[in-house]
């Protein structure tokens, strides 16, 4: 984080943090690549802010080491790490104008007046705050304050930008706009971004990788499609979106995954851990299942009855009950749902083998 | 925040007895004082004319303003340091600071003034000690002059200066300080460029309380000034009780009250009263 203008590469090695007897973070090991956009995702209280504060140097970890570009920075105070940080609630200097807020990190670095003027001007241009230079933070809208916070954190070209739920106070439309803007800033600056949110769709849309936290533990890190399509455990599977869980029996490794019996029908599925055997839980996203008149031989499919539907505009969410009583939700075209409900009797639920995966932890 | 109508009516009803008390205890008698200033010994503006021309009255006014200004700077600075420790220090530091702030309230102003005399007089603790270590040969004149008055008054007023500062420091968003440090600012620089400016309303409130209190000080200057540093309250007392010159005494009082009123109006124009407490 020390060389301005160059994206930093960060390594967290066995980081833990206790507050008294409470474990806020536990044995966290994570590599953050140069120029990466990493999102920390997790429910409230899962330790995301704590980890970000440790990265910034505001909180000392109870154990573990932190490296930036290979240098141990665990004991380096925050002001010398100089990671750019955007706080929840922005934390702008209320007594300084927009211009002065953005100039602050440059003044601290004793840049010349002309350089400060030029770089602040460029930054104001870049985040679209022209015409607001002389205003105080209290005179700005939420979105504008957000831009000031971003500009202030980026103006000194930090190696890493840390963002703690920067959009949580914005309404939905503005949120979308700011997300797009942040993606653009990431591309333009090439800096490493570490972004905290508890909104899973935001995490999937923005990041190059997502790290999922729960109860102070890092559960899984991976590309958005990896964590969404191949979650390591039930928590990750459910946290990232709606998912159907079906019990399978007699699981055996097979080419390309595993086979087993789901509601007495032989099915194929993907799984990460080869050692999964016997009983397990199969997980399938609602949008990956479809309704068919019958399942052809060799295709994954189980019989079910449609019980209710929710019209969502572009598609319909259909609730079904399988023969053995499992509840399943699928997202299907509106007319398919209507037909399935009209028939009132059994339909077939089918899915491609590569879209069903076993939860390695047995769904615990 | 804006309360509902019934809220505000309720608040007004609760305030009413206090307001009535203030009117009866202060406003009404003060109107009497205003009347004296225009009628004694003869009706007219004579007393106010005398005020403008009387050298003694003017020098006392100027001395009072000077002492009040110095006391304000000294008290607010000292109170600021104590409050930082009280609000942001370690648990032990907090207890010690609280002790320093509260103890003076348990000792009467008279006792404290005489305590300072004992400390500062020619044969007091400080002079004896400085002489015994050979630092000085002749005792320093620390009391019965303006210096003594300033010390005694500041000591009395520091605790009062603490409270507006403490409320400003408590309401400050911790994250803003973290943000400053995260942007590369040292602790020192963060203190001066972020912490102090953000507690500005507390500083103004604190300074105003100290300054206004200082203008009306009577006992402390009388004891520690030794008759050489007469302040305005003592002058009013002398005019009314010793040289029965009620008219002039009343006129000085009126000018003092008008001055304080104007000062508060000026400050409130720039700082909302809400920010002061
Ligand atoms: N200074 C502290 N002292 C004691 N406990 C703390 C402290 N800071 C955080 N914690 C606890 O650590 C846990 C993790 O907190 P953290 O702020 O990291 O959660 P988070 O994932 O950011 O949650 P949110 O989404 O609500 O912001 C919480 O249970 C919190 O109460
Ligand atoms: Mg948080």
XYZ file of C-alpha atoms and ligand atoms in Angstrom:
673
model
C 0.000 0.000 0.000
C 3.025 2.261 0.020
C 3.706 3.094 -3.602
C 1.219 5.616 -4.916
C -0.365 4.788 -8.211
C 0.368 1.097 -7.998
C -2.248 -1.471 -7.055
C -1.353 -3.453 -3.953
C -1.405 -7.190 -3.445
C -2.519 -8.192 0.020
C -2.125 -11.407 1.954
C -3.960 -12.094 5.185
C -2.439 -14.981 7.036
C -4.394 -16.619 9.869
C -5.945 -13.355 11.019
C -8.063 -13.581 14.160
C -9.673 -10.963 16.379
C -11.185 -11.313 19.829
C -13.095 -8.656 21.714
C -12.862 -9.993 25.237
C -14.119 -13.540 24.964
C -16.034 -12.810 21.757
C -14.490 -14.096 18.517
C -15.199 -11.507 15.846
C -12.817 -13.072 13.303
C -11.344 -16.529 13.261
C -8.298 -17.844 11.405
C -8.824 -15.871 8.244
C -6.465 -16.551 5.382
C -7.092 -14.709 2.150
C -5.081 -13.459 -0.823
C -6.244 -10.313 -2.494
C -4.781 -9.975 -5.975
C -3.309 -6.870 -7.551
C -6.062 -4.734 -9.080
C -8.750 -7.135 -8.001
C -12.299 -6.146 -7.035
C -12.967 -8.305 -4.000
C -16.297 -8.165 -2.199
C -16.716 -9.204 1.424
C -20.238 -10.499 1.776
C -21.981 -11.708 4.891
C -24.853 -11.073 7.287
C -24.768 -8.385 9.964
C -22.170 -9.049 12.639
C -20.199 -11.548 10.551
C -16.945 -9.594 10.916
C -16.723 -7.764 7.578
C -16.115 -4.327 9.047
C -13.680 -5.783 11.562
C -11.626 -7.289 8.735
C -11.692 -4.036 6.787
C -10.556 -2.121 9.885
C -7.693 -4.576 10.281
C -6.721 -4.037 6.641
C -6.814 -0.265 7.153
C -4.807 -0.484 10.377
C -7.470 0.899 12.726
C -7.823 -2.401 14.533
C -4.931 -4.633 15.585
C -5.553 -8.345 14.941
C -5.274 -10.627 17.982
C -3.296 -13.101 15.899
C -2.083 -13.570 12.336
C -0.023 -11.427 9.986
C -0.879 -9.083 7.169
C 1.313 -8.539 4.103
C 1.176 -5.895 1.431
C 3.297 -6.565 -1.657
C 5.147 -9.130 0.414
C 5.990 -6.715 3.245
C 4.667 -7.445 6.743
C 2.501 -4.446 7.643
C 0.722 -5.906 10.679
C 2.302 -3.407 13.079
C 2.257 -0.412 10.763
C -0.076 2.371 11.968
C -3.019 3.404 9.804
C -1.554 6.748 8.744
C 1.476 5.028 7.259
C -0.481 2.342 5.441
C -2.623 4.960 3.782
C -5.195 2.716 2.259
C -8.026 4.733 0.767
C -11.110 4.156 2.857
C -14.775 4.990 2.349
C -16.660 4.567 5.598
C -20.216 3.545 6.192
C -21.847 6.987 6.484
C -18.957 8.582 4.526
C -17.208 10.314 7.471
C -16.565 13.505 5.511
C -14.972 16.452 7.326
C -18.073 18.532 8.096
C -16.142 21.791 8.471
C -14.400 21.549 5.104
C -15.769 22.232 1.649
C -15.915 19.555 -1.028
C -12.631 20.844 -2.437
C -10.925 20.911 0.960
C -12.137 17.414 1.783
C -10.637 16.050 -1.412
C -7.442 18.064 -0.974
C -6.897 16.794 2.586
C -4.823 13.673 1.802
C -2.691 15.668 -0.641
C -2.078 18.445 1.897
C -1.032 15.830 4.419
C 1.481 14.588 1.835
C 2.785 18.147 1.419
C 2.098 18.360 -2.305
C 2.569 21.753 -3.920
C -0.425 24.057 -4.186
C -0.475 23.781 -7.980
C -0.392 19.996 -7.925
C -3.161 19.875 -5.310
C -5.287 22.212 -7.399
C -4.781 20.138 -10.528
C -5.418 16.746 -8.953
C -8.444 17.894 -6.950
C -9.830 19.419 -10.148
C -9.323 16.180 -12.051
C -10.952 14.150 -9.308
C -13.956 16.484 -9.092
C -14.334 16.130 -12.847
C -14.029 12.366 -12.657
C -16.743 11.869 -10.038
C -18.988 14.530 -11.544
C -19.020 17.083 -8.747
C -18.414 20.159 -10.889
C -20.175 23.204 -9.495
C -20.235 21.827 -5.951
C -16.592 22.585 -5.077
C -17.328 25.213 -2.439
C -20.220 23.464 -0.707
C -20.039 21.896 2.729
C -20.925 18.194 3.085
C -24.173 19.095 4.866
C -25.308 20.947 1.737
C -24.948 17.864 -0.490
C -27.317 15.002 -1.281
C -26.464 11.465 -0.168
C -25.186 10.511 -3.610
C -22.998 13.601 -3.828
C -21.526 12.978 -0.383
C -20.765 9.470 -1.547
C -18.869 10.862 -4.518
C -16.860 13.188 -2.293
C -15.922 10.241 -0.094
C -14.831 8.247 -3.148
C -12.865 11.165 -4.567
C -11.139 11.835 -1.251
C -10.136 8.189 -0.933
C -8.848 7.921 -4.496
C -7.134 11.267 -5.002
C -3.820 10.175 -3.463
C -3.749 7.040 -5.617
C -3.731 4.482 -2.807
C -2.672 0.927 -3.527
C -5.950 -0.346 -2.173
C -9.383 1.199 -1.733
C -11.480 -0.119 1.164
C -15.224 0.507 1.001
C -17.553 -0.293 3.899
C -21.133 -0.603 2.653
C -20.825 2.663 0.762
C -24.290 2.499 -0.775
C -26.368 1.339 2.160
C -27.891 4.799 2.698
C -28.824 5.387 -0.942
C -32.148 4.638 -2.614
C -32.344 1.894 -5.187
C -31.970 3.958 -8.365
C -29.002 5.889 -7.065
C -27.474 2.675 -5.813
C -27.465 1.209 -9.308
C -25.941 4.391 -10.690
C -23.209 4.491 -8.056
C -22.432 0.808 -8.596
C -21.840 1.433 -12.289
C -19.721 4.447 -11.405
C -17.627 2.449 -8.995
C -17.029 -0.232 -11.560
C -15.822 2.448 -13.957
C -13.545 3.984 -11.285
C -12.095 0.560 -10.651
C -11.285 0.092 -14.310
C -9.869 3.597 -14.691
C -7.661 3.545 -11.618
C -6.679 -0.134 -11.713
C -6.451 -0.021 -7.910
C -7.248 -3.022 -5.716
C -10.792 -2.619 -4.360
C -12.062 -4.341 -1.232
C -15.764 -3.746 -0.922
C -18.096 -4.703 1.937
C -21.785 -5.341 1.459
C -24.524 -7.562 2.725
C -26.439 -7.324 -0.544
C -25.711 -10.499 -2.485
C -26.860 -9.194 -5.870
C -24.547 -6.186 -5.492
C -21.689 -8.539 -4.658
C -22.319 -10.781 -7.654
C -22.745 -7.864 -10.045
C -19.616 -5.914 -9.113
C -16.822 -8.171 -8.060
C -14.086 -10.176 -9.644
C -14.251 -12.399 -6.556
C -16.600 -12.702 -3.585
C -15.583 -13.725 -0.060
C -18.482 -14.967 2.057
C -18.333 -14.504 5.834
C -20.444 -15.901 8.632
C -19.860 -15.751 12.388
C -16.325 -14.433 11.905
C -15.304 -17.225 9.568
C -14.452 -17.006 5.901
C -16.633 -19.699 4.327
C -15.737 -19.476 0.652
C -13.911 -17.248 -1.823
C -14.400 -17.415 -5.548
C -15.589 -15.797 -8.754
C -19.276 -14.792 -8.580
C -20.331 -17.664 -10.841
C -18.256 -20.119 -8.804
C -19.769 -19.235 -5.468
C -23.247 -18.968 -6.955
C -23.185 -22.194 -8.956
C -20.839 -24.244 -6.775
C -21.273 -23.182 -3.165
C -19.182 -25.081 -0.655
C -21.914 -25.343 1.919
C -25.513 -24.714 2.696
C -24.983 -21.260 4.186
C -23.250 -19.937 1.063
C -25.819 -21.638 -1.181
C -28.745 -20.008 0.638
C -27.115 -16.640 1.236
C -26.486 -16.066 -2.459
C -30.068 -16.645 -3.527
C -33.039 -18.945 -3.494
C -32.145 -22.606 -3.816
C -33.877 -26.001 -3.791
C -32.502 -28.782 -1.635
C -33.336 -32.403 -2.341
C -32.132 -35.422 -0.380
C -30.278 -38.034 -2.474
C -29.431 -41.581 -1.478
C -26.715 -43.987 -2.475
C -24.342 -41.368 -3.833
C -21.367 -42.836 -5.736
C -18.581 -41.079 -7.583
C -19.007 -41.247 -11.350
C -17.509 -39.698 -14.493
C -17.846 -35.955 -14.229
C -19.302 -36.014 -10.722
C -21.538 -38.426 -8.918
C -24.669 -40.494 -9.308
C -27.374 -41.289 -6.811
C -31.062 -41.828 -6.246
C -33.365 -38.842 -5.899
C -36.958 -39.802 -5.158
C -36.129 -43.291 -6.419
C -34.847 -42.059 -9.775
C -31.250 -42.331 -10.827
C -29.683 -38.910 -11.385
C -26.315 -37.425 -12.244
C -24.834 -34.432 -10.541
C -21.679 -32.420 -10.010
C -19.753 -32.356 -6.803
C -16.432 -30.966 -5.635
C -15.425 -33.446 -3.006
C -14.994 -36.941 -4.391
C -15.448 -38.455 -1.007
C -19.158 -37.719 -0.825
C -20.934 -41.073 -0.485
C -24.207 -42.412 0.827
C -26.826 -39.816 1.733
C -26.330 -36.205 0.706
C -28.126 -33.007 -0.222
C -28.516 -31.933 -3.832
C -28.887 -28.212 -4.476
C -30.387 -26.642 -7.608
C -31.198 -22.984 -8.305
C -34.870 -22.298 -9.201
C -33.975 -20.828 -12.606
C -32.121 -23.973 -13.593
C -35.135 -26.276 -13.268
C -37.795 -26.620 -15.885
C -41.217 -28.187 -16.200
C -41.691 -31.061 -18.654
C -44.470 -33.432 -19.613
C -42.157 -36.328 -18.946
C -38.534 -37.042 -18.251
C -36.702 -38.851 -21.012
C -34.437 -41.693 -20.084
C -31.022 -40.583 -18.855
C -32.296 -37.103 -18.033
C -32.469 -35.838 -14.450
C -36.064 -35.514 -13.388
C -38.551 -36.063 -10.581
C -42.331 -35.972 -10.428
C -44.075 -33.125 -8.590
C -47.404 -31.313 -8.258
C -47.784 -27.579 -8.702
C -49.409 -25.964 -5.675
C -49.071 -22.190 -6.030
C -47.651 -19.512 -8.257
C -46.393 -15.968 -7.896
C -46.476 -13.752 -10.959
C -43.236 -11.755 -11.234
C -43.778 -10.079 -14.594
C -40.987 -11.494 -16.691
C -41.458 -14.962 -15.227
C -43.557 -16.838 -12.721
C -42.365 -18.417 -9.531
C -44.004 -21.787 -9.167
C -44.149 -23.726 -5.895
C -44.376 -27.511 -6.194
C -44.411 -30.521 -3.909
C -42.576 -33.655 -4.941
C -44.022 -37.136 -4.508
C -42.005 -37.658 -1.374
C -43.098 -34.318 0.043
C -40.086 -32.057 -0.630
C -40.925 -28.423 -1.441
C -39.430 -27.047 -4.625
C -39.565 -23.617 -6.224
C -38.888 -23.025 -9.895
C -38.791 -19.945 -12.026
C -40.470 -20.613 -15.370
C -42.101 -18.703 -18.264
C -45.563 -17.422 -17.344
C -47.538 -19.666 -19.723
C -45.691 -22.795 -18.548
C -46.684 -22.017 -14.962
C -50.300 -21.424 -15.930
C -50.440 -24.733 -17.794
C -48.826 -26.646 -14.941
C -51.342 -25.256 -12.467
C -54.313 -25.886 -14.779
C -53.452 -29.518 -15.142
C -53.600 -29.860 -11.379
C -51.812 -33.152 -11.536
C -48.323 -34.397 -11.809
C -45.634 -32.704 -13.904
C -41.961 -33.505 -14.282
C -39.204 -31.323 -12.928
C -36.029 -31.613 -14.954
C -32.602 -30.038 -14.812
C -29.268 -30.381 -16.586
C -26.819 -32.559 -14.694
C -24.215 -29.798 -14.475
C -26.662 -27.468 -12.702
C -27.256 -29.774 -9.759
C -24.475 -30.029 -7.200
C -23.927 -31.824 -3.951
C -23.256 -29.744 -0.888
C -19.970 -31.192 0.365
C -20.893 -30.538 3.975
C -23.960 -32.719 3.602
C -26.145 -29.635 3.858
C -25.325 -28.902 7.471
C -36.528 18.057 15.413
C -40.029 19.440 15.425
C -42.407 18.231 18.114
C -46.138 17.881 17.659
C -48.389 20.703 18.747
C -49.387 19.006 22.003
C -45.731 18.264 22.728
C -44.892 21.881 22.423
C -47.873 23.017 24.467
C -46.820 20.553 27.148
C -43.273 21.867 27.111
C -44.557 25.425 27.332
C -46.686 24.518 30.345
C -43.704 22.921 32.074
C -41.578 25.992 31.347
C -44.186 28.453 32.601
C -43.356 28.378 36.339
C -39.654 28.804 35.587
C -40.381 31.695 33.278
C -42.587 33.316 35.909
C -39.852 32.918 38.495
C -37.268 34.488 36.202
C -39.566 37.437 35.493
C -40.298 38.024 39.178
C -36.723 37.497 40.393
C -34.768 39.258 37.667
C -36.729 41.138 35.048
C -38.975 43.057 37.407
C -36.204 44.278 39.749
C -34.067 45.078 36.726
C -36.773 47.401 35.437
C -36.460 49.214 38.778
C -32.713 49.538 38.213
C -33.332 50.945 34.746
C -35.698 53.480 36.268
C -33.109 54.595 38.848
C -30.522 55.068 36.150
C -32.730 57.620 34.455
C -34.148 59.306 37.565
C -31.478 59.462 40.298
C -30.440 61.880 41.510
C -32.277 63.974 38.870
C -34.314 62.755 35.925
C -32.504 62.634 32.585
C -29.529 61.096 30.828
C -27.064 62.650 33.265
C -25.715 59.345 34.563
C -25.051 57.988 31.109
C -23.249 61.196 30.225
C -21.164 60.780 33.367
C -20.360 57.227 32.330
C -18.880 58.432 29.086
C -16.736 61.049 30.728
C -15.751 59.453 34.038
C -12.163 58.178 33.704
C -12.455 55.796 36.629
C -15.576 54.092 35.291
C -14.003 53.748 31.876
C -10.758 52.285 33.134
C -12.706 49.780 35.246
C -14.762 48.823 32.206
C -11.659 48.301 30.122
C -9.921 46.349 32.869
C -12.991 44.161 33.283
C -13.088 43.386 29.560
C -9.353 42.674 29.504
C -9.466 40.374 32.528
C -12.561 38.609 31.188
C -10.866 38.077 27.821
C -7.681 36.684 29.370
C -9.631 34.506 31.802
C -11.680 33.194 28.885
C -8.613 32.194 26.899
C -6.931 30.621 29.925
C -10.027 28.775 31.161
C -11.169 27.467 27.788
C -7.665 26.268 26.909
C -7.221 24.501 30.240
C -10.755 23.113 30.126
C -10.143 21.843 26.592
C -7.134 19.847 27.706
C -8.989 18.430 30.709
C -12.037 17.571 28.602
C -9.987 15.741 25.969
C -8.627 13.542 28.750
C -12.046 13.171 30.345
C -13.844 12.194 27.128
C -11.150 10.307 25.246
C -8.629 9.158 27.847
C -8.074 5.723 29.359
C -10.481 4.669 32.135
C -8.026 5.802 34.826
C -7.446 9.157 33.142
C -11.204 9.633 32.921
C -11.661 9.134 36.650
C -8.836 11.559 37.442
C -10.205 14.186 35.071
C -13.689 13.817 36.506
C -12.252 14.332 39.979
C -10.486 17.534 38.849
C -13.706 18.811 37.332
C -16.071 17.996 40.188
C -14.036 18.740 43.318
C -14.070 22.538 42.877
C -17.872 22.438 42.980
C -17.743 21.191 46.562
C -15.635 24.087 47.839
C -17.095 27.554 48.223
C -15.786 30.388 46.131
C -14.607 32.218 49.255
C -12.576 29.275 50.487
C -10.977 28.918 47.104
C -10.075 32.584 46.889
C -8.395 32.494 50.283
C -6.719 29.253 49.279
C -5.132 31.070 46.369
C -4.040 33.894 48.655
C -2.305 31.312 50.833
C -0.576 29.877 47.796
C 0.365 33.065 45.988
C 1.070 35.706 48.683
C 4.583 36.994 49.373
C 5.054 34.486 52.132
C 2.824 31.906 50.535
C 3.752 28.405 49.464
C 4.974 29.240 45.976
C 7.220 32.157 46.931
C 8.649 30.328 49.942
C 9.442 27.320 47.838
C 10.978 29.288 44.975
C 13.132 31.182 47.490
C 14.182 28.056 49.320
C 15.520 26.480 46.145
C 17.232 29.770 45.382
C 15.353 30.370 42.162
C 14.402 33.905 43.259
C 15.710 36.200 45.963
C 12.793 38.640 46.290
C 9.212 37.297 46.473
C 7.206 37.615 43.265
C 4.048 39.661 43.425
C 1.539 37.014 42.520
C -1.474 38.272 44.363
C -3.292 41.553 45.017
C -2.883 42.323 41.350
C -4.435 41.320 38.054
C -2.390 38.114 37.899
C -3.935 36.830 41.108
C -7.405 37.781 39.922
C -6.912 35.912 36.649
C -5.617 32.810 38.400
C -8.468 32.738 40.895
C -11.179 33.408 38.340
C -9.853 30.879 35.853
C -9.708 28.272 38.553
C -13.301 28.954 39.418
C -14.528 28.963 35.823
C -12.695 26.004 34.289
C -15.286 23.426 35.434
C -18.054 25.493 33.839
C -16.083 25.634 30.611
C -15.800 21.847 30.547
C -19.438 20.945 29.936
C -20.101 22.553 26.542
C -16.753 21.183 25.361
C -17.563 17.699 26.606
C -20.891 17.601 24.820
C -19.265 18.765 21.576
C -16.541 16.131 21.868
C -18.994 13.376 22.735
C -21.179 14.051 19.718
C -18.230 13.953 17.349
C -18.282 11.042 14.884
C -15.323 8.816 15.696
C -15.143 7.632 12.094
C -14.237 11.103 10.880
C -11.094 10.950 13.018
C -10.311 7.479 11.723
C -10.867 8.745 8.185
C -8.309 11.504 8.725
C -5.734 9.039 9.976
C -6.516 6.611 7.185
C -5.852 9.392 4.700
C -2.354 9.722 6.116
C -2.752 12.410 8.765
C -0.712 12.024 11.969
C -2.478 12.119 15.337
C -1.202 15.653 15.978
C -2.338 16.919 12.627
C -5.706 15.187 12.991
C -6.163 16.887 16.352
C -5.494 20.376 15.007
C -7.107 20.163 11.589
C -10.094 17.934 12.320
C -10.787 17.470 16.035
C -10.476 21.096 17.140
C -12.464 22.602 14.227
C -15.186 20.012 14.715
C -15.616 21.051 18.358
C -15.890 24.720 17.395
C -19.458 25.102 18.683
C -18.335 23.770 22.063
C -15.453 26.227 22.156
C -17.750 29.140 21.381
C -20.313 28.030 23.964
C -17.650 27.510 26.561
C -15.992 30.856 25.845
C -19.300 32.654 26.059
C -20.183 31.145 29.427
C -16.767 32.005 30.864
C -16.710 35.511 29.425
C -20.180 36.428 30.636
C -19.515 34.974 34.089
C -16.209 36.849 34.277
C -17.861 40.189 33.646
C -19.940 39.832 36.785
C -17.270 38.511 39.149
C -17.238 40.089 42.566
C -15.780 38.024 45.380
C -12.667 36.688 43.676
C -11.373 40.034 42.363
C -12.222 41.673 45.666
C -10.064 39.189 47.581
C -7.293 38.379 45.108
C -7.137 41.852 43.580
C -6.660 43.507 46.934
C -8.530 46.651 45.902
C -6.071 47.346 43.101
C -7.866 45.458 40.359
C -11.396 46.681 40.791
C -13.789 45.064 38.345
C -17.155 46.315 37.236
C -19.275 44.374 39.741
C -17.197 45.723 42.623
C -17.523 49.219 41.209
C -21.310 48.926 41.094
C -21.253 47.709 44.681
C -19.078 50.602 45.772
C -21.304 53.155 44.043
C -24.465 51.821 45.600
C -23.366 50.878 49.094
C -20.433 53.095 49.923
C -20.789 56.382 48.073
C -24.552 56.358 47.758
C -24.520 57.172 44.073
C -27.386 54.899 43.078
C -27.969 56.553 39.766
C -24.446 55.901 38.472
C -24.381 52.376 39.894
C -27.666 51.667 38.148
C -26.447 53.114 34.862
C -23.327 50.940 34.925
C -25.515 47.893 35.568
C -27.756 48.750 32.650
C -24.799 49.179 30.301
C -23.363 45.840 31.465
C -26.642 43.992 30.908
C -27.138 45.565 27.481
C -23.569 44.669 26.537
C -23.997 41.028 27.573
C -27.345 40.873 25.772
C -25.840 42.250 22.569
C -22.923 39.829 22.810
C -25.208 36.817 23.194
C -27.386 37.975 20.313
C -24.281 38.250 18.151
C -23.038 34.782 19.058
C -26.455 33.195 18.595
C -26.594 34.634 15.116
C -23.687 32.413 14.146
C -24.192 29.399 16.390
C -27.562 27.814 17.045
C -28.270 27.523 20.787
C -28.823 23.778 20.243
C -25.157 23.345 19.337
C -23.995 24.895 22.578
C -25.285 22.338 25.018
N -14.888 -2.753 19.419
C -15.658 -3.844 19.564
N -15.854 -4.366 20.802
C -16.632 -5.457 20.966
N -17.222 -6.139 19.984
C -17.061 -5.679 18.731
C -16.270 -4.518 18.456
N -16.288 -4.295 17.116
C -17.056 -5.285 16.601
N -17.504 -6.119 17.558
C -18.348 -7.310 17.359
O -17.772 -8.085 16.345
C -18.773 -8.638 15.507
C -18.468 -8.331 14.065
O -18.660 -6.959 13.863
P -18.509 -6.269 12.465
O -18.745 -4.803 12.665
O -17.217 -6.658 11.860
O -19.701 -6.900 11.653
P -20.155 -6.601 10.153
O -20.010 -7.876 9.418
O -19.480 -5.417 9.630
O -21.714 -6.309 10.355
P -22.659 -5.205 9.644
O -23.084 -5.800 8.345
O -23.803 -5.106 10.611
O -21.890 -3.936 9.514
C -20.102 -8.082 15.980
O -20.786 -9.059 16.715
C -19.720 -6.926 16.855
O -20.622 -6.784 17.908
Mg -20.098 -3.385 9.136
